[in-house]
CSV table of C-alpha atoms in Angstrom, one decimal:
chain,number,residue,atom,x,y,z
A,24,MET,CA,-22.3,14.8,1.3
A,25,PRO,CA,-21.2,11.9,-0.8
A,26,PRO,CA,-17.6,12.2,-2.2
A,27,THR,CA,-17.5,13.6,-5.7
A,28,LEU,CA,-14.9,14.0,-8.4
A,29,SER,CA,-15.8,17.7,-8.9
A,30,ALA,CA,-12.8,19.1,-6.8
A,31,PRO,CA,-10.7,21.7,-8.8
A,32,PHE,CA,-7.4,20.5,-10.4
A,33,PRO,CA,-5.0,19.1,-9.1
A,34,TRP,CA,-7.3,17.7,-6.4
A,35,ALA,CA,-9.8,16.0,-8.8
A,36,ASP,CA,-8.5,12.4,-8.3
A,37,VAL,CA,-8.6,12.7,-4.4
A,38,TRP,CA,-11.6,10.7,-3.5
A,39,GLY,CA,-13.7,11.2,-0.5
A,40,GLN,CA,-11.3,13.4,1.5
A,41,GLU,CA,-12.9,16.8,1.4
A,42,ALA,CA,-11.7,17.8,4.9
A,43,ALA,CA,-8.0,16.9,4.1
A,44,VAL,CA,-8.2,18.7,0.7
A,45,GLN,CA,-9.6,21.8,2.4
A,46,THR,CA,-6.8,21.9,4.9
A,47,LEU,CA,-4.1,21.4,2.4
A,48,ARG,CA,-5.6,23.9,-0.2
A,49,ALA,CA,-5.5,26.4,2.6
A,50,ALA,CA,-1.8,25.6,3.4
A,51,ALA,CA,-0.8,25.8,-0.2
A,52,SER,CA,-2.3,29.2,-0.6
A,53,ASP,CA,-1.5,30.8,2.6
A,54,PRO,CA,2.1,30.6,4.1
A,55,ALA,CA,0.8,31.2,7.5
A,56,ALA,CA,-1.2,28.0,7.4
A,57,LEU,CA,1.8,25.9,6.0
A,58,SER,CA,3.8,23.5,8.1
A,59,HIS,CA,7.3,22.6,7.0
A,60,ALA,CA,6.6,18.8,7.4
A,61,TRP,CA,3.4,16.9,7.0
A,62,LEU,CA,2.3,13.3,7.9
A,63,LEU,CA,-0.6,12.0,5.8
A,64,THR,CA,-2.0,8.9,7.4
A,65,GLY,CA,-4.9,6.6,6.4
A,66,SER,CA,-5.7,2.9,5.7
A,67,PRO,CA,-4.0,1.3,2.6
A,68,GLY,CA,-5.9,2.4,-0.4
A,69,SER,CA,-7.4,5.5,1.2
A,70,GLY,CA,-5.5,7.8,-1.4
A,71,ARG,CA,-2.5,9.1,0.7
A,72,SER,CA,-0.1,9.2,-2.2
A,73,THR,CA,-2.8,10.8,-4.5
A,74,LEU,CA,-3.3,13.5,-1.9
A,75,ALA,CA,0.5,13.9,-1.3
A,76,TYR,CA,1.2,14.7,-5.1
A,77,ALA,CA,-1.8,17.0,-5.5
A,78,PHE,CA,-0.5,19.0,-2.4
A,79,ALA,CA,2.9,19.1,-3.9
A,80,ALA,CA,1.5,20.3,-7.1
A,81,ALA,CA,-0.4,23.1,-5.5
A,82,LEU,CA,2.6,24.1,-3.5
A,83,ILE,CA,5.0,24.3,-6.4
A,84,ALA,CA,2.5,26.0,-8.9
A,85,GLU,CA,2.4,29.8,-8.9
A,86,GLY,CA,-1.4,29.7,-8.4
A,87,PRO,CA,-4.5,27.8,-9.1
A,88,ASP,CA,-4.3,28.8,-12.7
A,89,ASP,CA,-0.8,27.4,-13.2
A,90,GLU,CA,-2.1,24.1,-14.6
A,91,ALA,CA,1.0,23.4,-16.7
A,92,THR,CA,3.2,23.2,-13.6
A,93,MET,CA,0.7,21.1,-11.7
A,94,ARG,CA,0.5,18.6,-14.5
A,95,GLN,CA,4.3,18.3,-14.6
A,96,VAL,CA,4.4,17.7,-10.9
A,97,LEU,CA,1.6,15.0,-11.2
A,98,ALA,CA,3.6,13.4,-14.0
A,99,GLY,CA,6.7,13.0,-11.9
A,100,THR,CA,8.8,15.3,-14.1
A,101,HIS,CA,9.1,18.6,-12.2
A,102,PRO,CA,12.6,19.2,-10.9
A,103,ASP,CA,11.4,20.6,-7.5
A,104,VAL,CA,9.7,17.3,-6.5
A,105,THR,CA,11.8,14.5,-5.1
A,106,ALA,CA,9.9,11.4,-4.3
A,107,LEU,CA,10.7,8.1,-2.7
A,108,ARG,CA,8.4,5.2,-3.3
A,109,THR,CA,10.2,2.0,-2.3
A,110,ASP,CA,9.7,-1.4,-4.1
A,111,LYS,CA,11.8,-3.0,-1.4
A,112,VAL,CA,11.0,-4.3,2.1
A,113,ILE,CA,12.7,-1.2,3.8
A,114,ILE,CA,13.9,2.2,3.0
A,115,THR,CA,17.7,2.3,3.2
A,116,ILE,CA,19.9,4.7,5.1
A,117,ALA,CA,21.5,5.6,1.8
A,118,GLU,CA,18.1,6.6,0.3
A,119,ALA,CA,17.3,8.7,3.4
A,120,ARG,CA,20.6,10.5,3.2
A,121,ALA,CA,19.9,11.3,-0.6
A,122,LEU,CA,16.6,12.7,0.4
A,123,VAL,CA,18.0,14.9,3.1
A,124,GLU,CA,20.8,16.2,0.9
A,125,ARG,CA,18.2,17.0,-1.8
A,126,SER,CA,15.9,18.9,0.7
A,127,TYR,CA,18.6,21.5,1.2
A,128,PHE,CA,18.6,22.5,-2.5
A,129,ALA,CA,16.7,25.8,-3.3
A,130,PRO,CA,13.6,25.3,-5.6
A,131,SER,CA,14.8,25.7,-9.2
A,132,ALA,CA,11.4,26.7,-10.8
A,133,GLY,CA,8.6,26.5,-8.4
A,134,ARG,CA,7.6,28.2,-5.1
A,135,TYR,CA,8.8,25.2,-3.0
A,136,ARG,CA,11.0,22.2,-3.1
A,137,VAL,CA,8.8,19.3,-2.0
A,138,ILE,CA,10.1,16.0,-0.7
A,139,VAL,CA,7.5,13.1,-0.7
A,140,VAL,CA,8.1,9.8,1.1
A,141,GLU,CA,5.3,7.4,0.2
A,142,ASP,CA,6.3,4.6,2.5
A,143,ALA,CA,7.6,6.3,5.6
A,144,ASP,CA,6.5,3.4,7.7
A,145,ARG,CA,9.2,1.3,5.9
A,146,MET,CA,12.0,3.1,7.7
A,147,VAL,CA,13.8,1.2,10.6
A,148,GLU,CA,14.9,3.4,13.5
A,149,ARG,CA,18.4,4.1,12.2
A,150,THR,CA,17.0,5.4,8.9
A,151,SER,CA,14.4,7.6,10.6
A,152,ASN,CA,17.1,9.2,12.8
A,153,VAL,CA,18.8,10.3,9.5
A,154,LEU,CA,15.6,12.5,8.7
A,155,LEU,CA,15.3,14.1,12.1
A,156,LYS,CA,17.4,17.1,11.8
A,157,ALA,CA,16.2,17.9,8.2
A,158,LEU,CA,12.5,17.6,9.5
A,159,GLU,CA,13.4,19.9,12.5
A,160,GLU,CA,15.2,22.6,10.7
A,161,PRO,CA,14.3,22.4,7.0
A,162,PRO,CA,15.2,25.4,4.6
A,163,GLU,CA,12.4,27.9,4.4
A,164,GLN,CA,11.3,26.8,1.0
A,165,THR,CA,11.3,23.0,1.5
A,166,VAL,CA,8.3,21.0,2.5
A,167,TRP,CA,8.3,17.4,3.6
A,168,ILE,CA,5.2,15.2,3.0
A,169,LEU,CA,5.4,11.7,4.6
A,170,CYS,CA,2.8,9.0,4.0
A,171,ALA,CA,2.0,6.0,6.3
A,172,PRO,CA,-0.9,3.9,7.5
A,173,SER,CA,-0.9,5.5,10.9
A,174,GLU,CA,1.0,7.7,13.3
A,175,ALA,CA,2.1,4.7,15.4
A,176,ASP,CA,4.2,3.4,12.4
A,177,LEU,CA,6.7,6.2,13.0
A,178,LEU,CA,9.0,7.0,15.8
A,179,PRO,CA,7.7,9.6,18.3
A,180,THR,CA,10.6,11.7,17.5
A,181,ILE,CA,9.4,11.9,13.8
A,182,ARG,CA,5.8,12.4,14.8
A,183,SER,CA,6.8,15.4,17.0
A,184,ARG,CA,8.3,17.2,14.0
A,185,VAL,CA,5.5,16.9,11.5
A,186,ARG,CA,1.8,18.1,11.3
A,187,SER,CA,-0.5,15.0,11.1
A,188,LEU,CA,-3.4,14.7,8.9
A,189,ARG,CA,-5.7,11.6,9.2
A,190,LEU,CA,-7.7,10.6,6.0
A,191,ARG,CA,-11.1,9.2,6.5
A,192,GLU,CA,-11.9,5.7,5.4
A,193,PRO,CA,-14.3,5.7,2.4
A,194,ASP,CA,-17.5,3.6,2.6
A,195,VAL,CA,-17.9,0.6,0.4
A,196,ALA,CA,-20.6,2.5,-1.5
A,197,ASP,CA,-18.1,5.3,-2.0
A,198,VAL,CA,-15.5,3.1,-3.5
A,199,SER,CA,-18.0,1.2,-5.5
A,200,ARG,CA,-19.0,4.4,-7.2
A,201,LEU,CA,-15.5,5.4,-7.8
A,202,ILE,CA,-14.6,2.1,-9.4
A,203,SER,CA,-17.7,2.2,-11.6
A,204,LEU,CA,-16.7,5.8,-12.9
A,205,ARG,CA,-13.1,4.8,-13.4
A,206,THR,CA,-13.5,1.5,-15.2
A,207,GLY,CA,-17.1,1.3,-16.4
A,208,VAL,CA,-17.6,-2.3,-14.9
A,209,ASP,CA,-21.1,-3.3,-13.8
A,210,GLU,CA,-22.3,-1.8,-10.5
A,211,ALA,CA,-22.8,-5.3,-8.9
A,212,VAL,CA,-19.0,-6.2,-9.9
A,213,ALA,CA,-17.8,-2.7,-8.4
A,214,GLU,CA,-19.7,-3.2,-5.2
A,215,GLN,CA,-18.4,-6.8,-4.7
A,216,ALA,CA,-14.9,-5.6,-5.5
A,217,ALA,CA,-15.1,-2.7,-3.1
A,218,ARG,CA,-16.4,-4.9,-0.4
A,219,HIS,CA,-13.8,-7.8,-0.8
A,220,ALA,CA,-11.0,-5.2,-1.0
A,221,GLN,CA,-12.3,-3.8,2.3
A,222,ARG,CA,-12.5,-0.2,0.7
A,223,HIS,CA,-8.8,-0.4,-0.5
A,224,ILE,CA,-9.3,1.6,-3.7
A,225,GLY,CA,-6.4,0.2,-5.6
A,226,MET,CA,-7.1,-3.5,-4.8
A,227,ALA,CA,-10.9,-2.9,-5.5
A,228,GLN,CA,-10.0,-1.6,-9.0
A,229,ARG,CA,-7.8,-4.6,-9.7
A,230,LEU,CA,-10.5,-7.1,-8.4
A,231,ALA,CA,-13.2,-5.3,-10.5
A,232,THR,CA,-11.1,-5.5,-13.7
A,233,ASP,CA,-9.2,-8.7,-13.3
A,234,ASP,CA,-11.3,-11.9,-13.5
A,235,ALA,CA,-8.2,-14.1,-12.5
A,236,ALA,CA,-7.6,-12.1,-9.4
A,237,ARG,CA,-11.3,-12.5,-8.3
A,238,ARG,CA,-11.1,-16.1,-9.0
A,239,ARG,CA,-7.9,-16.7,-7.0
A,240,ARG,CA,-9.3,-14.9,-4.2
A,241,ASP,CA,-12.5,-17.1,-4.2
A,242,GLU,CA,-10.4,-20.3,-4.6
A,243,THR,CA,-8.1,-19.4,-1.7
A,244,LEU,CA,-11.0,-18.7,0.7
A,245,ARG,CA,-13.0,-21.9,-0.1
A,246,ALA,CA,-9.6,-23.9,0.1
A,247,VAL,CA,-9.0,-22.6,3.6
A,248,ILE,CA,-12.6,-23.3,4.6
A,249,GLY,CA,-12.2,-26.8,3.4
A,250,VAL,CA,-9.1,-27.6,5.3
A,251,ARG,CA,-9.8,-30.7,7.4
A,252,GLY,CA,-6.4,-31.9,8.7
A,253,VAL,CA,-2.6,-31.4,8.7
A,254,ASN,CA,-2.2,-32.8,5.2
A,255,ASP,CA,-4.8,-30.4,3.8
A,256,ALA,CA,-3.1,-27.5,5.7
A,257,VAL,CA,0.3,-28.3,4.1
A,258,GLU,CA,-1.2,-28.7,0.7
A,259,VAL,CA,-3.3,-25.5,0.8
A,260,ALA,CA,-0.4,-23.4,2.3
A,261,GLY,CA,1.7,-24.5,-0.7
A,262,ARG,CA,-1.0,-23.6,-3.2
A,263,ILE,CA,-1.4,-20.2,-1.6
A,264,ILE,CA,2.5,-19.5,-1.7
A,265,GLN,CA,2.6,-20.8,-5.3
A,266,ALA,CA,-0.3,-18.5,-6.3
A,267,ALA,CA,1.3,-15.5,-4.6
A,268,THR,CA,4.7,-16.2,-6.3
A,269,GLU,CA,3.0,-16.3,-9.8
A,270,ASP,CA,1.0,-13.2,-9.0
A,271,ALA,CA,4.2,-11.4,-7.9
A,272,LYS,CA,6.1,-12.5,-11.1
A,273,ALA,CA,3.2,-11.4,-13.2
A,274,LEU,CA,3.3,-7.9,-11.6
A,275,THR,CA,7.1,-7.5,-11.8
A,276,ALA,CA,8.2,-9.4,-15.0
A,277,GLU,CA,7.1,-6.8,-17.6
A,278,ARG,CA,8.7,-3.9,-15.5
A,279,ASP,CA,11.9,-5.9,-15.0
A,280,ALA,CA,12.3,-6.5,-18.7
A,281,SER,CA,11.6,-2.9,-19.6
A,282,GLU,CA,14.2,-1.6,-17.1
A,283,ARG,CA,16.9,-4.0,-18.3
A,284,ALA,CA,16.3,-3.0,-21.9
A,285,ALA,CA,16.3,0.7,-20.9
A,286,LEU,CA,19.6,0.2,-19.1
A,287,LEU,CA,21.3,-1.6,-22.1
A,288,ARG,CA,20.1,1.0,-24.5
A,289,THR,CA,21.5,3.7,-22.3
A,290,VAL,CA,25.0,2.1,-22.2
A,291,GLY,CA,24.9,1.3,-26.0
A,292,VAL,CA,24.3,-2.5,-25.8
A,293,ALA,CA,22.2,-3.7,-28.6
A,294,GLU,CA,19.4,-6.3,-28.1
A,295,GLY,CA,20.8,-9.8,-27.9
A,296,GLN,CA,24.4,-8.6,-27.7
A,297,ALA,CA,26.5,-9.9,-24.8
A,298,VAL,CA,27.0,-7.5,-21.9
A,299,PRO,CA,30.7,-6.3,-21.9
A,300,PRO,CA,32.5,-7.1,-18.7
A,301,ALA,CA,32.9,-3.5,-17.9
A,302,LEU,CA,29.1,-2.9,-17.7
A,303,ARG,CA,28.3,-6.1,-15.7
A,304,ALA,CA,28.4,-4.6,-12.5
A,305,GLN,CA,25.6,-2.1,-13.5
A,306,VAL,CA,23.4,-4.8,-14.8
A,307,SER,CA,24.1,-6.8,-11.6
A,308,ALA,CA,23.1,-3.9,-9.5
A,309,LEU,CA,19.9,-3.6,-11.4
A,310,GLU,CA,19.1,-7.3,-10.9
A,311,ASP,CA,19.8,-7.0,-7.2
A,312,GLU,CA,17.3,-4.1,-7.1
A,313,GLN,CA,14.8,-6.2,-9.0
A,314,LYS,CA,15.2,-9.2,-6.6
A,315,LYS,CA,14.5,-6.9,-3.7
A,316,ARG,CA,11.4,-5.6,-5.4
A,317,ALA,CA,10.3,-9.3,-6.1
A,318,THR,CA,10.7,-10.1,-2.4
A,319,ARG,CA,8.5,-7.0,-1.5
A,320,SER,CA,6.0,-7.9,-4.2
A,321,LEU,CA,5.7,-11.6,-2.9
A,322,ARG,CA,5.4,-10.3,0.8
A,323,ASP,CA,2.7,-7.9,-0.3
A,324,GLY,CA,0.8,-10.7,-2.1
A,325,ILE,CA,0.9,-12.9,0.9
A,326,ASP,CA,-0.2,-10.0,3.2
A,327,ARG,CA,-3.2,-9.5,0.8
A,328,VAL,CA,-4.0,-13.3,1.3
A,329,LEU,CA,-3.9,-12.7,5.2
A,330,THR,CA,-6.0,-9.7,4.8
A,331,ASP,CA,-8.6,-11.8,2.9
A,332,LEU,CA,-8.4,-14.5,5.7
A,333,GLN,CA,-8.9,-12.0,8.3
A,334,SER,CA,-12.1,-10.9,6.6
A,335,LEU,CA,-13.2,-14.5,6.4
A,336,PHE,CA,-12.9,-15.3,10.1
A,337,ARG,CA,-14.1,-11.8,11.0
A,338,ASP,CA,-17.3,-12.7,9.2
A,339,VAL,CA,-17.6,-15.9,11.3
A,340,VAL,CA,-17.3,-14.0,14.5
A,341,MET,CA,-19.9,-11.7,13.2
A,342,LEU,CA,-22.3,-14.6,12.6
A,343,GLN,CA,-21.5,-16.1,16.0
A,344,PHE,CA,-22.7,-12.9,17.5
A,345,GLY,CA,-25.8,-12.7,15.3
A,346,ARG,CA,-24.5,-10.0,13.1
A,347,GLY,CA,-25.0,-11.5,9.6
A,348,ASP,CA,-26.1,-8.3,7.9
A,349,ASP,CA,-22.6,-6.7,7.3
A,350,LEU,CA,-20.6,-9.6,5.9
A,351,ILE,CA,-17.4,-8.9,3.7
A,352,ASN,CA,-17.7,-12.3,2.1
A,353,ARG,CA,-21.5,-12.7,1.8
A,354,GLU,CA,-21.2,-15.0,-1.2
A,355,LEU,CA,-19.8,-17.6,1.3
A,356,HIS,CA,-22.7,-17.1,3.8
A,357,THR,CA,-23.6,-20.7,3.8
A,358,GLU,CA,-20.1,-22.1,4.5
A,359,LEU,CA,-19.4,-19.3,6.9
A,360,ALA,CA,-22.6,-20.1,8.9
A,361,ALA,CA,-21.6,-23.8,9.1
A,362,LEU,CA,-18.3,-22.8,10.6
A,363,ALA,CA,-19.9,-20.3,13.1
A,364,ALA,CA,-22.2,-23.1,14.2
A,365,ALA,CA,-19.6,-25.7,14.4
A,366,TRP,CA,-16.9,-23.7,16.3
A,367,PRO,CA,-17.0,-21.9,19.7
A,368,VAL,CA,-16.3,-18.1,19.4
A,369,THR,CA,-12.9,-18.7,21.3
A,370,ARG,CA,-11.6,-20.9,18.5
A,371,THR,CA,-12.5,-18.3,16.0
A,372,LEU,CA,-10.7,-15.7,18.0
A,373,ASP,CA,-7.7,-18.0,18.4
A,374,VAL,CA,-7.5,-18.1,14.6
A,375,LEU,CA,-7.7,-14.3,14.2
A,376,ASP,CA,-4.9,-14.0,16.9
A,377,HIS,CA,-2.8,-16.5,14.9
A,378,LEU,CA,-3.3,-14.4,11.8
A,379,ALA,CA,-2.0,-11.3,13.6
A,380,ASP,CA,1.1,-13.5,14.8
A,381,THR,CA,1.6,-14.8,11.2
A,382,ARG,CA,1.9,-11.1,10.0
A,383,GLU,CA,4.6,-10.4,12.7
A,384,SER,CA,6.4,-13.6,11.9
A,385,LEU,CA,6.6,-12.7,8.2
A,386,GLU,CA,8.1,-9.3,9.2
A,387,ARG,CA,10.8,-11.1,11.1
A,388,ASN,CA,11.6,-13.0,7.9
A,389,VAL,CA,10.1,-16.4,8.9
A,390,ALA,CA,9.8,-18.5,5.9
A,391,PRO,CA,6.3,-17.8,4.4
A,392,LEU,CA,5.4,-21.4,3.7
A,393,LEU,CA,6.2,-22.5,7.3
A,394,ALA,CA,4.1,-19.5,8.6
A,395,LEU,CA,1.1,-20.3,6.6
A,396,GLU,CA,1.3,-24.1,7.4
A,397,SER,CA,1.3,-23.2,11.1
A,398,LEU,CA,-1.7,-20.9,10.7
A,399,LEU,CA,-3.8,-23.4,8.7
A,400,VAL,CA,-3.0,-26.1,11.4
A,401,THR,CA,-4.6,-23.8,13.9
A,402,VAL,CA,-7.6,-23.4,11.5
A,403,THR,CA,-8.1,-27.2,11.3
A,404,SER,CA,-7.3,-28.1,14.9
A,405,GLY,CA,-8.3,-24.9,16.8
A,406,ARG,CA,-4.8,-25.0,18.5
A,407,LYS,CA,-1.5,-23.4,17.8
A,408,PRO,CA,1.1,-26.0,16.8
């Protein structure tokens, strides 16, 4: 049965996850089916966070008719929900400790206190260890909901203390229908966006509604296909980093300005007025947080480029094995077919291996420009530099 939007509130925005919704609805209504800690896993864009907050709403509400409470939870204003969604590269020990402390508070208004960690995979080992005891022996009315791409992204000690629920990956057709319903865009645009986003719902929605984002993606892939030497590799790598930087600034600039203005209003500093020395530490702390978020945003942008490049060379491999009926980038069929004919399969696989190595290098804080230059040299030469 194809996914629909007809599930009852608060599950209506959970797309294509009927089995997971059924399991969590049963857990929310029957204490015997409820575990004290859950791990929701699924590919990026599969709806992990949406499902987590729907579950939280159902847990806290007095029943399926308590819509006011559920709406408060989904709006992020209910006192019995503590959520951690990091805009930084990692979740800090201080943030984890604050969550643990909060988890021991009794619920103030709802049936349960719920702790949601959206990016549980961004905890290093020391931070994960902070959560262990709280996950193992939580108060009776506290429920933890962790979200991560896969179980492998968390320590075995964490995995052993949670009940895992794997979300299904939606089909391109499913995501395309959803994007059409949400945005009203043309079906062809929605299908292309869903395909290019590789079924990532959030990215598909952005591609469907942002002409500039679609254009940047197309220009990047065509530029990489056109790399013919080291000079080209250096130039294209620089353009990719510049585009990702500008994109990251566009995504964070408005929020940064809003946060700064809100802080100054809170401490009584009028717009345009100099910040008094006594308050500069607060403003500096905010700026430090915003810089960390900008770093995360830039890394995410580069990671999206690498995901697009993986789709490109995945298509080349598909063509080399005679499987041209399932291309992600079918608009580039002519160019991809030329590469498939010009290269041996081993060269394409080497490029894909180097793409995976580039991701690991970026996680180790290698300079993004150097990492991309090295990758594109492999693309043009067939050998790692």
